[in-house]
Amino acid sequence: AMRVCRLGVGEVLLPKNYRIKTVFDRLHRLLESPAVAENCRRRAADLATNTTLERTCNLIEQLGTRGNS
C-alpha cells in the first residue's frame, strides 16, 4: 500500500476509516485526478517494457536444467 502511495497511483485507507462515504470520496478523487492518471500511464509503460520477471524465470529454468544434466 505504501508503494502505491509513493508511486502516486493510489492512497491508503486504514480499516478503521473504512466507511462508504470515505471510500466513495477517495475513489472519486483518484479517478478524477489528472496527476493520478498520468502516474498510472507512466507505471503502465514501465511495466510494459520491464523484462525483469521474464529474465528471472529464464535464469531459474536454466538453473533447473543444470541440475537435471
mmCIF file of N, CA and C in Angstrom:
data_model
loop_
_atom_site.group_PDB
_atom_site.id
_atom_site.type_symbol
_atom_site.label_atom_id
_atom_site.label_comp_id
_atom_site.label_asym_id
_atom_site.label_seq_id
_atom_site.Cartn_x
_atom_site.Cartn_y
_atom_site.Cartn_z
ATOM 1 N N ALA A 1 0.823 -1.194 0.000
ATOM 2 C CA ALA A 1 0.000 0.000 0.000
ATOM 3 C C ALA A 1 0.870 1.263 0.000
ATOM 4 N N MET A 2 1.961 1.197 0.741
ATOM 5 C CA MET A 2 2.814 2.378 0.794
ATOM 6 C C MET A 2 3.479 2.631 -0.560
ATOM 7 N N ARG A 3 3.789 1.561 -1.272
ATOM 8 C CA ARG A 3 4.388 1.732 -2.599
ATOM 9 C C ARG A 3 3.400 2.385 -3.556
ATOM 10 N N VAL A 4 2.141 1.990 -3.469
ATOM 11 C CA VAL A 4 1.090 2.590 -4.307
ATOM 12 C C VAL A 4 1.035 4.090 -4.060
ATOM 13 N N CYS A 5 1.108 4.470 -2.803
ATOM 14 C CA CYS A 5 1.109 5.907 -2.464
ATOM 15 C C CYS A 5 2.361 6.588 -2.995
ATOM 16 N N ARG A 6 3.506 5.952 -2.775
ATOM 17 C CA ARG A 6 4.779 6.535 -3.205
ATOM 18 C C ARG A 6 4.811 6.727 -4.721
ATOM 19 N N LEU A 7 4.193 5.797 -5.463
ATOM 20 C CA LEU A 7 4.152 5.904 -6.924
ATOM 21 C C LEU A 7 3.110 6.912 -7.406
ATOM 22 N N GLY A 8 2.274 7.371 -6.500
ATOM 23 C CA GLY A 8 1.259 8.367 -6.862
ATOM 24 C C GLY A 8 0.087 7.789 -7.626
ATOM 25 N N VAL A 9 -0.206 6.498 -7.400
ATOM 26 C CA VAL A 9 -1.307 5.867 -8.133
ATOM 27 C C VAL A 9 -2.445 5.413 -7.207
ATOM 28 N N GLY A 10 -2.374 5.767 -5.953
ATOM 29 C CA GLY A 10 -3.427 5.381 -5.022
ATOM 30 C C GLY A 10 -3.192 5.971 -3.652
ATOM 31 N N GLU A 11 -4.055 5.593 -2.724
ATOM 32 C CA GLU A 11 -3.983 6.068 -1.351
ATOM 33 C C GLU A 11 -4.208 4.898 -0.407
ATOM 34 N N VAL A 12 -3.818 5.086 0.835
ATOM 35 C CA VAL A 12 -4.062 4.085 1.868
ATOM 36 C C VAL A 12 -5.327 4.463 2.616
ATOM 37 N N LEU A 13 -6.164 3.480 2.862
ATOM 38 C CA LEU A 13 -7.343 3.679 3.682
ATOM 39 C C LEU A 13 -7.327 2.600 4.755
ATOM 40 N N LEU A 14 -7.063 3.009 5.965
ATOM 41 C CA LEU A 14 -6.989 2.060 7.069
ATOM 42 C C LEU A 14 -8.362 1.463 7.359
ATOM 43 N N PRO A 15 -8.393 0.210 7.794
ATOM 44 C CA PRO A 15 -9.678 -0.441 8.083
ATOM 45 C C PRO A 15 -10.555 0.353 9.042
ATOM 46 N N LYS A 16 -9.941 0.991 10.022
ATOM 47 C CA LYS A 16 -10.746 1.753 10.993
ATOM 48 C C LYS A 16 -11.433 2.967 10.355
ATOM 49 N N ASN A 17 -10.933 3.413 9.191
ATOM 50 C CA ASN A 17 -11.522 4.555 8.486
ATOM 51 C C ASN A 17 -12.406 4.147 7.321
ATOM 52 N N TYR A 18 -12.633 2.853 7.167
ATOM 53 C CA TYR A 18 -13.393 2.350 6.024
ATOM 54 C C TYR A 18 -14.882 2.626 6.222
ATOM 55 N N ARG A 19 -15.354 3.609 5.516
ATOM 56 C CA ARG A 19 -16.768 3.995 5.513
ATOM 57 C C ARG A 19 -17.153 4.219 4.050
ATOM 58 N N ILE A 20 -18.382 3.950 3.729
ATOM 59 C CA ILE A 20 -18.831 4.085 2.337
ATOM 60 C C ILE A 20 -18.540 5.483 1.804
ATOM 61 N N LYS A 21 -18.857 6.495 2.559
ATOM 62 C CA LYS A 21 -18.620 7.866 2.098
ATOM 63 C C LYS A 21 -17.133 8.131 1.898
ATOM 64 N N THR A 22 -16.303 7.650 2.821
ATOM 65 C CA THR A 22 -14.858 7.847 2.701
ATOM 66 C C THR A 22 -14.321 7.147 1.463
ATOM 67 N N VAL A 23 -14.744 5.897 1.252
ATOM 68 C CA VAL A 23 -14.307 5.139 0.071
ATOM 69 C C VAL A 23 -14.757 5.859 -1.197
ATOM 70 N N PHE A 24 -16.003 6.273 -1.234
ATOM 71 C CA PHE A 24 -16.532 6.982 -2.398
ATOM 72 C C PHE A 24 -15.718 8.243 -2.679
ATOM 73 N N ASP A 25 -15.484 9.036 -1.645
ATOM 74 C CA ASP A 25 -14.741 10.294 -1.822
ATOM 75 C C ASP A 25 -13.319 10.036 -2.322
ATOM 76 N N ARG A 26 -12.657 9.043 -1.733
ATOM 77 C CA ARG A 26 -11.280 8.735 -2.148
ATOM 78 C C ARG A 26 -11.241 8.241 -3.588
ATOM 79 N N LEU A 27 -12.133 7.314 -3.926
ATOM 80 C CA LEU A 27 -12.155 6.794 -5.300
ATOM 81 C C LEU A 27 -12.465 7.899 -6.298
ATOM 82 N N HIS A 28 -13.408 8.727 -5.966
ATOM 83 C CA HIS A 28 -13.761 9.833 -6.855
ATOM 84 C C HIS A 28 -12.551 10.742 -7.075
ATOM 85 N N ARG A 29 -11.878 11.093 -6.001
ATOM 86 C CA ARG A 29 -10.704 11.955 -6.103
ATOM 87 C C ARG A 29 -9.614 11.294 -6.957
ATOM 88 N N LEU A 30 -9.372 10.004 -6.735
ATOM 89 C CA LEU A 30 -8.345 9.296 -7.502
ATOM 90 C C LEU A 30 -8.709 9.197 -8.980
ATOM 91 N N LEU A 31 -9.959 8.861 -9.260
ATOM 92 C CA LEU A 31 -10.386 8.675 -10.644
ATOM 93 C C LEU A 31 -10.467 9.982 -11.431
ATOM 94 N N GLU A 32 -10.659 11.075 -10.738
ATOM 95 C CA GLU A 32 -10.764 12.380 -11.402
ATOM 96 C C GLU A 32 -9.441 13.132 -11.457
ATOM 97 N N SER A 33 -8.412 12.600 -10.822
ATOM 98 C CA SER A 33 -7.139 13.311 -10.721
ATOM 99 C C SER A 33 -6.286 13.149 -11.979
ATOM 100 N N PRO A 34 -5.962 14.245 -12.664
ATOM 101 C CA PRO A 34 -5.063 14.162 -13.816
ATOM 102 C C PRO A 34 -3.677 13.642 -13.416
ATOM 103 N N ALA A 35 -3.223 14.011 -12.230
ATOM 104 C CA ALA A 35 -1.894 13.560 -11.776
ATOM 105 C C ALA A 35 -1.883 12.048 -11.570
ATOM 106 N N VAL A 36 -2.922 11.515 -10.975
ATOM 107 C CA VAL A 36 -3.008 10.059 -10.771
ATOM 108 C C VAL A 36 -3.091 9.354 -12.123
ATOM 109 N N ALA A 37 -3.879 9.889 -13.028
ATOM 110 C CA ALA A 37 -3.996 9.288 -14.363
ATOM 111 C C ALA A 37 -2.642 9.257 -15.062
ATOM 112 N N GLU A 38 -1.902 10.345 -14.977
ATOM 113 C CA GLU A 38 -0.576 10.401 -15.600
ATOM 114 C C GLU A 38 0.381 9.424 -14.926
ATOM 115 N N ASN A 39 0.351 9.351 -13.617
ATOM 116 C CA ASN A 39 1.202 8.401 -12.903
ATOM 117 C C ASN A 39 0.866 6.962 -13.283
ATOM 118 N N CYS A 40 -0.402 6.656 -13.442
ATOM 119 C CA CYS A 40 -0.826 5.313 -13.867
ATOM 120 C C CYS A 40 -0.306 5.006 -15.273
ATOM 121 N N ARG A 41 -0.406 5.981 -16.178
ATOM 122 C CA ARG A 41 0.125 5.778 -17.534
ATOM 123 C C ARG A 41 1.626 5.507 -17.493
ATOM 124 N N ARG A 42 2.337 6.255 -16.688
ATOM 125 C CA ARG A 42 3.797 6.056 -16.577
ATOM 126 C C ARG A 42 4.127 4.677 -16.015
ATOM 127 N N ARG A 43 3.437 4.286 -14.973
ATOM 128 C CA ARG A 43 3.698 2.972 -14.374
ATOM 129 C C ARG A 43 3.344 1.857 -15.349
ATOM 130 N N ALA A 44 2.274 2.014 -16.098
ATOM 131 C CA ALA A 44 1.890 1.003 -17.093
ATOM 132 C C ALA A 44 2.972 0.877 -18.159
ATOM 133 N N ALA A 45 3.505 2.006 -18.600
ATOM 134 C CA ALA A 45 4.586 1.984 -19.598
ATOM 135 C C ALA A 45 5.829 1.322 -19.020
ATOM 136 N N ASP A 46 6.134 1.610 -17.765
ATOM 137 C CA ASP A 46 7.283 0.977 -17.112
ATOM 138 C C ASP A 46 7.122 -0.539 -17.086
ATOM 139 N N LEU A 47 5.935 -0.998 -16.733
ATOM 140 C CA LEU A 47 5.681 -2.431 -16.651
ATOM 141 C C LEU A 47 5.711 -3.087 -18.028
ATOM 142 N N ALA A 48 5.241 -2.376 -19.031
ATOM 143 C CA ALA A 48 5.200 -2.941 -20.385
ATOM 144 C C ALA A 48 6.601 -3.180 -20.934
ATOM 145 N N THR A 49 7.549 -2.376 -20.501
ATOM 146 C CA THR A 49 8.920 -2.510 -21.020
ATOM 147 C C THR A 49 9.856 -3.206 -20.040
ATOM 148 N N ASN A 50 9.334 -3.636 -18.903
ATOM 149 C CA ASN A 50 10.157 -4.272 -17.876
ATOM 150 C C ASN A 50 10.229 -5.777 -18.136
ATOM 151 N N THR A 51 11.431 -6.278 -18.326
ATOM 152 C CA THR A 51 11.613 -7.701 -18.609
ATOM 153 C C THR A 51 12.231 -8.446 -17.427
ATOM 154 N N THR A 52 12.244 -7.838 -16.268
ATOM 155 C CA THR A 52 12.875 -8.445 -15.101
ATOM 156 C C THR A 52 12.263 -9.799 -14.761
ATOM 157 N N LEU A 53 10.945 -9.894 -14.745
ATOM 158 C CA LEU A 53 10.301 -11.158 -14.406
ATOM 159 C C LEU A 53 10.653 -12.239 -15.420
ATOM 160 N N GLU A 54 10.601 -11.899 -16.689
ATOM 161 C CA GLU A 54 10.933 -12.867 -17.736
ATOM 162 C C GLU A 54 12.381 -13.331 -17.605
ATOM 163 N N ARG A 55 13.301 -12.400 -17.382
ATOM 164 C CA ARG A 55 14.714 -12.762 -17.220
ATOM 165 C C ARG A 55 14.924 -13.637 -15.990
ATOM 166 N N THR A 56 14.235 -13.311 -14.908
ATOM 167 C CA THR A 56 14.355 -14.108 -13.683
ATOM 168 C C THR A 56 13.857 -15.523 -13.912
ATOM 169 N N CYS A 57 12.725 -15.669 -14.567
ATOM 170 C CA CYS A 57 12.193 -17.004 -14.870
ATOM 171 C C CYS A 57 13.160 -17.795 -15.748
ATOM 172 N N ASN A 58 13.723 -17.148 -16.742
ATOM 173 C CA ASN A 58 14.691 -17.821 -17.615
ATOM 174 C C ASN A 58 15.902 -18.307 -16.832
ATOM 175 N N LEU A 59 16.397 -17.481 -15.919
ATOM 176 C CA LEU A 59 17.543 -17.888 -15.102
ATOM 177 C C LEU A 59 17.191 -19.075 -14.205
ATOM 178 N N ILE A 60 16.027 -19.048 -13.616
ATOM 179 C CA ILE A 60 15.588 -20.165 -12.770
ATOM 180 C C ILE A 60 15.477 -21.440 -13.601
ATOM 181 N N GLU A 61 14.912 -21.328 -14.795
ATOM 182 C CA GLU A 61 14.798 -22.505 -15.664
ATOM 183 C C GLU A 61 16.175 -23.032 -16.048
ATOM 184 N N GLN A 62 17.113 -22.132 -16.316
ATOM 185 C CA GLN A 62 18.479 -22.565 -16.659
ATOM 186 C C GLN A 62 19.126 -23.287 -15.488
ATOM 187 N N LEU A 63 18.918 -22.793 -14.301
ATOM 188 C CA LEU A 63 19.463 -23.458 -13.118
ATOM 189 C C LEU A 63 18.849 -24.851 -12.954
ATOM 190 N N GLY A 64 17.551 -24.940 -13.237
ATOM 191 C CA GLY A 64 16.873 -26.236 -13.136
ATOM 192 C C GLY A 64 17.402 -27.255 -14.132
ATOM 193 N N THR A 65 17.709 -26.809 -15.341
ATOM 194 C CA THR A 65 18.225 -27.761 -16.358
ATOM 195 C C THR A 65 19.650 -28.182 -16.042
ATOM 196 N N ARG A 66 20.413 -27.351 -15.388
ATOM 197 C CA ARG A 66 21.780 -27.721 -15.000
ATOM 198 C C ARG A 66 21.758 -28.849 -13.966
ATOM 199 N N GLY A 67 20.789 -28.796 -13.084
ATOM 200 C CA GLY A 67 20.696 -29.824 -12.056
ATOM 201 C C GLY A 67 20.207 -31.152 -12.579
ATOM 202 N N ASN A 68 19.533 -31.136 -13.728
ATOM 203 C CA ASN A 68 18.987 -32.372 -14.321
ATOM 204 C C ASN A 68 19.929 -33.013 -15.320
ATOM 205 N N SER A 69 21.074 -32.412 -15.584
ATOM 206 C CA SER A 69 22.002 -32.937 -16.601
ATOM 207 C C SER A 69 22.821 -34.083 -16.074
#
